[in-house]
Amino acid sequence: MAPMMPLIPGRCVNCGDRQEYDVCTNCGLSREEDKQVHDELRFMVSPEHTLFETARIANRAGRRLMALKLCTAAAAFNEQGKGDAARALRIWILAAIGDQGSALEDSKAWVESTTAPPAVAWASYGQQLQHGAFPGAAADAYHKALKLDARQFTIRARRAQLLMQLTREGQALDETIKVLEHGSGEETAIKIAISVAEDLCDRFEQQLRDDEIERLIDYGGVHVEFSAKLLGHRARLAAVNGDASGAKRDLKKARKLDPELDIYERVERAIKPTRTSWWRW
């Protein structure tokens, strides 16, 4: 049986239904039989590993139902203190097999049925809310996760994405800067943050807020060199500030990364402004 129902303390691990007098009202297993079944599943995958470890092995092998069973048991029994990691994997697998509804319900049950939900619980809930197209609630869940663990840079970058959708550019800017400034080595987080930074620069240019573009690019540091659009914005700022050589240098770098972007035309106009007088100076 696939344990699709939310993982609630005291419920049957095998199927997720209610237990009465230590016996499941649905599948009929006692608590002891429940543990025995999952230990047998663990033995089938890898006898020398724990429930959580065998869940990961099964998941990597593409045996998603087996992995779901094993990580559900690992989460319910909190084997070797890996309950939180197992619960997060369980939610991820539910989403991966296409049951977004169960993944969202389980992540919601996790934060609502726990006295002090850990950061990973809020992060999992936020991720499922984001997949379910609830950007405001997802941003709030990510915020709660970050309050408990500020160094979750991928979560911070995803929150910046959501804040952009909600047209909360100021908050998106702050989150993006934190990722670009402190998240080096976090490849996924940096990639998302660069994408958000590009969108922010486009929006700030439309709003004539070059000061915010300059601030973002300054904090972007070495990461700017890997984005054609950010290099284009830096080139435009250089041209506007009279640094034609710097603008041309960044424009050349940008074109090597992406030969065709709309911003290049604006950079060239800023380098060679249209003459409004016949006087050479």
mmCIF file of C-alpha atoms in Angstrom:
data_model
loop_
_atom_site.group_PDB
_atom_site.id
_atom_site.type_symbol
_atom_site.label_atom_id
_atom_site.label_comp_id
_atom_site.label_asym_id
_atom_site.label_seq_id
_atom_site.Cartn_x
_atom_site.Cartn_y
_atom_site.Cartn_z
ATOM 1 C CA MET A 1 0.000 0.000 0.000
ATOM 2 C CA ALA A 2 1.218 3.481 -0.803
ATOM 3 C CA PRO A 3 1.113 5.724 2.302
ATOM 4 C CA MET A 4 -0.349 8.810 0.605
ATOM 5 C CA MET A 5 -2.257 10.235 3.586
ATOM 6 C CA PRO A 6 -0.611 12.937 5.748
ATOM 7 C CA LEU A 7 1.848 11.494 8.250
ATOM 8 C CA ILE A 8 0.133 12.110 11.595
ATOM 9 C CA PRO A 9 1.537 10.729 14.876
ATOM 10 C CA GLY A 10 -0.242 7.578 15.973
ATOM 11 C CA ARG A 11 -1.479 6.663 12.486
ATOM 12 C CA CYS A 12 -0.605 3.444 10.670
ATOM 13 C CA VAL A 13 2.753 3.799 8.898
ATOM 14 C CA ASN A 14 1.822 1.192 6.289
ATOM 15 C CA CYS A 15 -1.272 2.936 4.914
ATOM 16 C CA GLY A 16 -1.747 6.118 6.971
ATOM 17 C CA ASP A 17 -5.170 5.209 8.380
ATOM 18 C CA ARG A 18 -6.370 5.252 12.003
ATOM 19 C CA GLN A 19 -5.363 2.665 14.555
ATOM 20 C CA GLU A 20 -7.644 1.335 17.245
ATOM 21 C CA TYR A 21 -6.219 -0.764 20.079
ATOM 22 C CA ASP A 22 -2.892 -0.792 18.218
ATOM 23 C CA VAL A 23 -4.454 -2.276 15.080
ATOM 24 C CA CYS A 24 -5.037 -0.379 11.817
ATOM 25 C CA THR A 25 -8.704 -0.038 10.887
ATOM 26 C CA ASN A 26 -7.786 -0.241 7.188
ATOM 27 C CA CYS A 27 -4.929 -2.666 6.508
ATOM 28 C CA GLY A 28 -5.271 -4.618 9.771
ATOM 29 C CA LEU A 29 -1.602 -4.473 10.785
ATOM 30 C CA SER A 30 -0.669 -4.124 14.445
ATOM 31 C CA ARG A 31 2.056 -1.649 15.440
ATOM 32 C CA GLU A 32 4.560 -4.482 15.766
ATOM 33 C CA GLU A 33 3.613 -5.919 12.385
ATOM 34 C CA ASP A 34 3.865 -2.423 10.915
ATOM 35 C CA LYS A 35 7.493 -2.171 12.034
ATOM 36 C CA GLN A 36 8.222 -5.695 10.858
ATOM 37 C CA VAL A 37 6.857 -5.030 7.366
ATOM 38 C CA HIS A 38 9.080 -1.991 6.899
ATOM 39 C CA ASP A 39 12.121 -3.788 8.296
ATOM 40 C CA GLU A 40 11.550 -6.511 5.702
ATOM 41 C CA LEU A 41 11.373 -3.862 2.977
ATOM 42 C CA ARG A 42 14.634 -2.372 4.247
ATOM 43 C CA PHE A 43 16.239 -5.826 4.117
ATOM 44 C CA MET A 44 15.093 -6.239 0.503
ATOM 45 C CA VAL A 45 16.945 -3.073 -0.531
ATOM 46 C CA SER A 46 20.067 -3.175 1.658
ATOM 47 C CA PRO A 47 20.263 -5.098 4.961
ATOM 48 C CA GLU A 48 23.263 -3.137 6.241
ATOM 49 C CA HIS A 49 21.606 0.306 5.905
ATOM 50 C CA THR A 50 18.990 2.180 7.947
ATOM 51 C CA LEU A 51 15.449 2.886 6.800
ATOM 52 C CA PHE A 52 16.384 6.413 5.680
ATOM 53 C CA GLU A 53 19.532 5.274 3.896
ATOM 54 C CA THR A 54 17.662 2.513 2.058
ATOM 55 C CA ALA A 55 14.966 5.024 1.108
ATOM 56 C CA ARG A 56 17.619 7.163 -0.565
ATOM 57 C CA ILE A 57 19.135 4.125 -2.286
ATOM 58 C CA ALA A 58 15.726 3.069 -3.608
ATOM 59 C CA ASN A 59 14.950 6.605 -4.758
ATOM 60 C CA ARG A 60 18.220 6.868 -6.681
ATOM 61 C CA ALA A 61 17.415 3.539 -8.327
ATOM 62 C CA GLY A 62 14.030 4.885 -9.450
ATOM 63 C CA ARG A 63 12.062 2.637 -7.082
ATOM 64 C CA ARG A 64 9.862 5.474 -5.907
ATOM 65 C CA LEU A 65 7.123 3.444 -4.184
ATOM 66 C CA MET A 66 9.705 1.472 -2.201
ATOM 67 C CA ALA A 67 11.469 4.726 -1.311
ATOM 68 C CA LEU A 68 8.164 6.271 -0.211
ATOM 69 C CA LYS A 69 7.432 3.321 2.091
ATOM 70 C CA LEU A 70 10.903 3.372 3.627
ATOM 71 C CA CYS A 71 11.180 7.130 4.204
ATOM 72 C CA THR A 72 7.673 7.197 5.664
ATOM 73 C CA ALA A 73 8.756 4.596 8.230
ATOM 74 C CA ALA A 74 12.034 6.423 8.881
ATOM 75 C CA ALA A 75 10.098 9.643 9.518
ATOM 76 C CA ALA A 76 7.473 7.978 11.734
ATOM 77 C CA PHE A 77 10.009 6.081 13.845
ATOM 78 C CA ASN A 78 12.613 8.915 13.789
ATOM 79 C CA GLU A 79 15.298 6.301 13.373
ATOM 80 C CA GLN A 80 18.724 7.612 14.468
ATOM 81 C CA GLY A 81 17.284 11.136 14.634
ATOM 82 C CA LYS A 82 16.753 11.279 10.853
ATOM 83 C CA GLY A 83 13.008 11.855 11.115
ATOM 84 C CA ASP A 84 13.042 15.399 9.717
ATOM 85 C CA ALA A 85 15.265 14.519 6.750
ATOM 86 C CA ALA A 86 13.102 11.467 6.031
ATOM 87 C CA ARG A 87 9.914 13.539 6.183
ATOM 88 C CA ALA A 88 11.337 16.066 3.735
ATOM 89 C CA LEU A 89 12.312 13.248 1.361
ATOM 90 C CA ARG A 90 8.819 11.747 1.706
ATOM 91 C CA ILE A 91 7.209 15.041 0.642
ATOM 92 C CA TRP A 92 9.630 15.390 -2.263
ATOM 93 C CA ILE A 93 8.826 11.860 -3.467
ATOM 94 C CA LEU A 94 5.071 12.471 -3.249
ATOM 95 C CA ALA A 95 5.551 15.488 -5.519
ATOM 96 C CA ALA A 96 7.943 13.591 -7.801
ATOM 97 C CA ILE A 97 5.409 10.824 -8.466
ATOM 98 C CA GLY A 98 2.895 13.489 -9.492
ATOM 99 C CA ASP A 99 0.716 13.650 -6.387
ATOM 100 C CA GLN A 100 1.073 17.371 -5.681
ATOM 101 C CA GLY A 101 -2.051 17.370 -3.541
ATOM 102 C CA SER A 102 -0.701 14.759 -1.115
ATOM 103 C CA ALA A 103 2.683 16.504 -0.998
ATOM 104 C CA LEU A 104 1.013 19.803 -0.073
ATOM 105 C CA GLU A 105 -1.283 18.169 2.499
ATOM 106 C CA ASP A 106 1.607 16.326 4.142
ATOM 107 C CA SER A 107 3.838 19.396 4.317
ATOM 108 C CA LYS A 108 0.956 21.404 5.788
ATOM 109 C CA ALA A 109 0.262 18.668 8.366
ATOM 110 C CA TRP A 110 3.957 18.712 9.305
ATOM 111 C CA VAL A 111 4.008 22.394 10.270
ATOM 112 C CA GLU A 112 0.547 22.302 11.858
ATOM 113 C CA SER A 113 0.981 19.140 13.940
ATOM 114 C CA THR A 114 4.450 20.004 15.267
ATOM 115 C CA THR A 115 4.917 22.252 18.310
ATOM 116 C CA ALA A 116 8.075 23.846 16.929
ATOM 117 C CA PRO A 117 8.428 22.943 13.222
ATOM 118 C CA PRO A 118 12.073 22.843 12.061
ATOM 119 C CA ALA A 119 13.384 24.980 9.225
ATOM 120 C CA VAL A 120 13.186 22.056 6.786
ATOM 121 C CA ALA A 121 9.468 21.663 7.522
ATOM 122 C CA TRP A 122 8.729 25.278 6.618
ATOM 123 C CA ALA A 123 11.003 24.995 3.572
ATOM 124 C CA SER A 124 9.162 21.875 2.374
ATOM 125 C CA TYR A 125 5.806 23.538 2.934
ATOM 126 C CA GLY A 126 6.947 26.638 1.059
ATOM 127 C CA GLN A 127 8.172 24.560 -1.865
ATOM 128 C CA GLN A 128 4.839 22.762 -2.187
ATOM 129 C CA LEU A 129 2.932 26.052 -1.913
ATOM 130 C CA GLN A 130 5.142 27.459 -4.663
ATOM 131 C CA HIS A 131 4.415 24.430 -6.874
ATOM 132 C CA GLY A 132 0.727 24.875 -6.092
ATOM 133 C CA ALA A 133 0.798 28.508 -7.301
ATOM 134 C CA PHE A 134 0.349 30.154 -3.900
ATOM 135 C CA PRO A 135 3.221 32.679 -4.102
ATOM 136 C CA GLY A 136 2.259 34.813 -1.106
ATOM 137 C CA ALA A 137 1.853 31.882 1.282
ATOM 138 C CA ALA A 138 5.010 30.259 -0.103
ATOM 139 C CA ALA A 139 7.046 33.433 0.471
ATOM 140 C CA ASP A 140 5.800 33.572 4.068
ATOM 141 C CA ALA A 141 6.679 29.892 4.653
ATOM 142 C CA TYR A 142 10.169 30.456 3.245
ATOM 143 C CA HIS A 143 10.538 33.485 5.521
ATOM 144 C CA LYS A 144 9.771 31.296 8.554
ATOM 145 C CA ALA A 145 12.324 28.735 7.369
ATOM 146 C CA LEU A 146 14.977 31.449 6.985
ATOM 147 C CA LYS A 147 14.304 32.808 10.461
ATOM 148 C CA LEU A 148 15.286 29.381 11.802
ATOM 149 C CA ASP A 149 18.220 28.847 9.427
ATOM 150 C CA ALA A 150 19.452 31.945 7.616
ATOM 151 C CA ARG A 151 21.992 30.041 5.500
ATOM 152 C CA GLN A 152 19.449 28.227 3.309
ATOM 153 C CA PHE A 153 20.514 30.170 0.238
ATOM 154 C CA THR A 154 18.433 28.216 -2.276
ATOM 155 C CA ILE A 155 15.333 28.908 -0.184
ATOM 156 C CA ARG A 156 16.311 32.589 0.013
ATOM 157 C CA ALA A 157 16.747 32.736 -3.767
ATOM 158 C CA ARG A 158 13.366 31.087 -4.323
ATOM 159 C CA ARG A 159 11.804 33.587 -1.954
ATOM 160 C CA ALA A 160 13.315 36.393 -4.024
ATOM 161 C CA GLN A 161 11.665 34.870 -7.116
ATOM 162 C CA LEU A 162 8.287 34.862 -5.392
ATOM 163 C CA LEU A 163 8.700 38.424 -4.137
ATOM 164 C CA MET A 164 9.292 39.523 -7.731
ATOM 165 C CA GLN A 165 6.012 37.865 -8.748
ATOM 166 C CA LEU A 166 4.320 39.781 -5.942
ATOM 167 C CA THR A 167 5.934 43.063 -7.186
ATOM 168 C CA ARG A 168 7.766 43.466 -3.875
ATOM 169 C CA GLU A 169 10.996 44.571 -5.548
ATOM 170 C CA GLY A 170 12.606 46.057 -2.445
ATOM 171 C CA GLN A 171 12.397 42.804 -0.499
ATOM 172 C CA ALA A 172 13.401 40.793 -3.569
ATOM 173 C CA LEU A 173 16.460 43.031 -3.929
ATOM 174 C CA ASP A 174 17.510 42.477 -0.302
ATOM 175 C CA GLU A 175 17.155 38.703 -0.583
ATOM 176 C CA THR A 176 19.018 38.585 -3.901
ATOM 177 C CA ILE A 177 21.901 40.646 -2.537
ATOM 178 C CA LYS A 178 22.258 38.283 0.455
ATOM 179 C CA VAL A 179 22.487 35.283 -1.861
ATOM 180 C CA LEU A 180 24.979 36.899 -4.244
ATOM 181 C CA GLU A 181 27.096 38.251 -1.390
ATOM 182 C CA HIS A 182 27.189 35.182 0.876
ATOM 183 C CA GLY A 183 25.993 32.194 -1.163
ATOM 184 C CA SER A 184 29.125 31.421 -3.181
ATOM 185 C CA GLY A 185 29.411 27.688 -3.749
ATOM 186 C CA GLU A 186 25.630 27.233 -3.741
ATOM 187 C CA GLU A 187 25.288 26.736 -7.499
ATOM 188 C CA THR A 188 21.482 26.442 -7.650
ATOM 189 C CA ALA A 189 20.971 29.422 -5.354
ATOM 190 C CA ILE A 190 23.369 31.617 -7.346
ATOM 191 C CA LYS A 191 21.738 30.648 -10.643
ATOM 192 C CA ILE A 192 18.286 31.617 -9.352
ATOM 193 C CA ALA A 193 19.626 34.813 -7.771
ATOM 194 C CA ILE A 194 21.276 35.902 -11.038
ATOM 195 C CA SER A 195 17.977 35.388 -12.871
ATOM 196 C CA VAL A 196 16.159 37.500 -10.271
ATOM 197 C CA ALA A 197 18.901 40.151 -10.453
ATOM 198 C CA GLU A 198 18.452 40.369 -14.224
ATOM 199 C CA ASP A 199 14.703 40.893 -13.843
ATOM 200 C CA LEU A 200 15.277 43.488 -11.137
ATOM 201 C CA CYS A 201 17.707 45.440 -13.319
ATOM 202 C CA ASP A 202 15.208 45.456 -16.196
ATOM 203 C CA ARG A 203 12.464 46.685 -13.904
ATOM 204 C CA PHE A 204 14.645 49.306 -12.232
ATOM 205 C CA GLU A 205 15.743 50.626 -15.641
ATOM 206 C CA GLN A 206 12.097 51.122 -16.603
ATOM 207 C CA GLN A 207 11.566 52.964 -13.317
ATOM 208 C CA LEU A 208 14.681 55.169 -13.922
ATOM 209 C CA ARG A 209 16.289 53.819 -10.731
ATOM 210 C CA ASP A 210 19.885 53.506 -11.844
ATOM 211 C CA ASP A 211 21.054 53.844 -8.228
ATOM 212 C CA GLU A 212 19.413 50.515 -7.363
ATOM 213 C CA ILE A 213 20.909 48.849 -10.458
ATOM 214 C CA GLU A 214 24.350 50.093 -9.437
ATOM 215 C CA ARG A 215 23.844 48.806 -5.900
ATOM 216 C CA LEU A 216 22.757 45.377 -7.113
ATOM 217 C CA ILE A 217 25.642 45.068 -9.568
ATOM 218 C CA ASP A 218 28.155 46.135 -6.905
ATOM 219 C CA TYR A 219 26.954 43.412 -4.568
ATOM 220 C CA GLY A 220 26.826 40.927 -7.455
ATOM 221 C CA GLY A 221 30.614 40.996 -7.623
ATOM 222 C CA VAL A 222 32.169 38.188 -9.652
ATOM 223 C CA HIS A 223 28.745 36.726 -10.457
ATOM 224 C CA VAL A 224 28.045 39.628 -12.827
ATOM 225 C CA GLU A 225 30.702 38.248 -15.166
ATOM 226 C CA PHE A 226 28.525 35.195 -15.878
ATOM 227 C CA SER A 227 25.427 37.115 -16.941
ATOM 228 C CA ALA A 228 25.198 38.843 -20.307
ATOM 229 C CA LYS A 229 22.274 40.956 -19.124
ATOM 230 C CA LEU A 230 23.998 42.133 -15.937
ATOM 231 C CA LEU A 231 27.114 42.981 -17.936
ATOM 232 C CA GLY A 232 24.862 44.910 -20.324
ATOM 233 C CA HIS A 233 23.375 46.908 -17.465
ATOM 234 C CA ARG A 234 26.835 47.590 -16.057
ATOM 235 C CA ALA A 235 27.943 48.747 -19.507
ATOM 236 C CA ARG A 236 24.953 51.083 -19.776
ATOM 237 C CA LEU A 237 25.710 52.621 -16.376
ATOM 238 C CA ALA A 238 29.349 53.101 -17.353
ATOM 239 C CA ALA A 239 28.322 54.822 -20.580
ATOM 240 C CA VAL A 240 25.853 57.089 -18.772
ATOM 241 C CA ASN A 241 28.607 58.034 -16.317
ATOM 242 C CA GLY A 242 31.007 58.928 -19.138
ATOM 243 C CA ASP A 243 33.168 55.795 -18.978
ATOM 244 C CA ALA A 244 33.033 54.832 -22.645
ATOM 245 C CA SER A 245 35.987 52.425 -22.479
ATOM 246 C CA GLY A 246 34.478 50.555 -19.520
ATOM 247 C CA ALA A 247 31.138 50.395 -21.294
ATOM 248 C CA LYS A 248 32.708 48.979 -24.466
ATOM 249 C CA ARG A 249 34.657 46.433 -22.462
ATOM 250 C CA ASP A 250 31.555 45.124 -20.675
ATOM 251 C CA LEU A 251 29.554 45.199 -23.891
ATOM 252 C CA LYS A 252 32.156 42.997 -25.579
ATOM 253 C CA LYS A 253 32.049 40.508 -22.675
ATOM 254 C CA ALA A 254 28.260 40.438 -22.740
ATOM 255 C CA ARG A 255 28.106 39.721 -26.479
ATOM 256 C CA LYS A 256 30.410 36.746 -26.037
ATOM 257 C CA LEU A 257 27.880 35.244 -23.626
ATOM 258 C CA ASP A 258 24.784 36.226 -25.611
ATOM 259 C CA PRO A 259 25.169 37.995 -28.972
ATOM 260 C CA GLU A 260 21.631 39.400 -29.041
ATOM 261 C CA LEU A 261 20.001 41.300 -26.182
ATOM 262 C CA ASP A 262 17.813 44.400 -26.387
ATOM 263 C CA ILE A 263 19.949 46.261 -23.879
ATOM 264 C CA TYR A 264 22.937 46.394 -26.265
ATOM 265 C CA GLU A 265 21.199 48.983 -28.426
ATOM 266 C CA ARG A 266 20.618 51.184 -25.373
ATOM 267 C CA VAL A 267 24.259 50.823 -24.363
ATOM 268 C CA GLU A 268 25.430 51.903 -27.811
ATOM 269 C CA ARG A 269 23.112 54.917 -27.744
ATOM 270 C CA ALA A 270 24.527 55.916 -24.368
ATOM 271 C CA ILE A 271 28.097 55.553 -25.646
ATOM 272 C CA LYS A 272 27.333 57.655 -28.740
ATOM 273 C CA PRO A 273 24.532 60.019 -27.823
ATOM 274 C CA THR A 274 22.651 61.655 -30.688
ATOM 275 C CA ARG A 275 24.093 65.084 -31.457
ATOM 276 C CA THR A 276 21.651 67.925 -30.947
ATOM 277 C CA SER A 277 24.024 70.682 -32.062
ATOM 278 C CA TRP A 278 26.415 71.314 -34.909
ATOM 279 C CA TRP A 279 29.054 72.349 -32.362
ATOM 280 C CA ARG A 280 31.627 69.512 -32.108
ATOM 281 C CA TRP A 281 31.917 69.831 -28.346
#
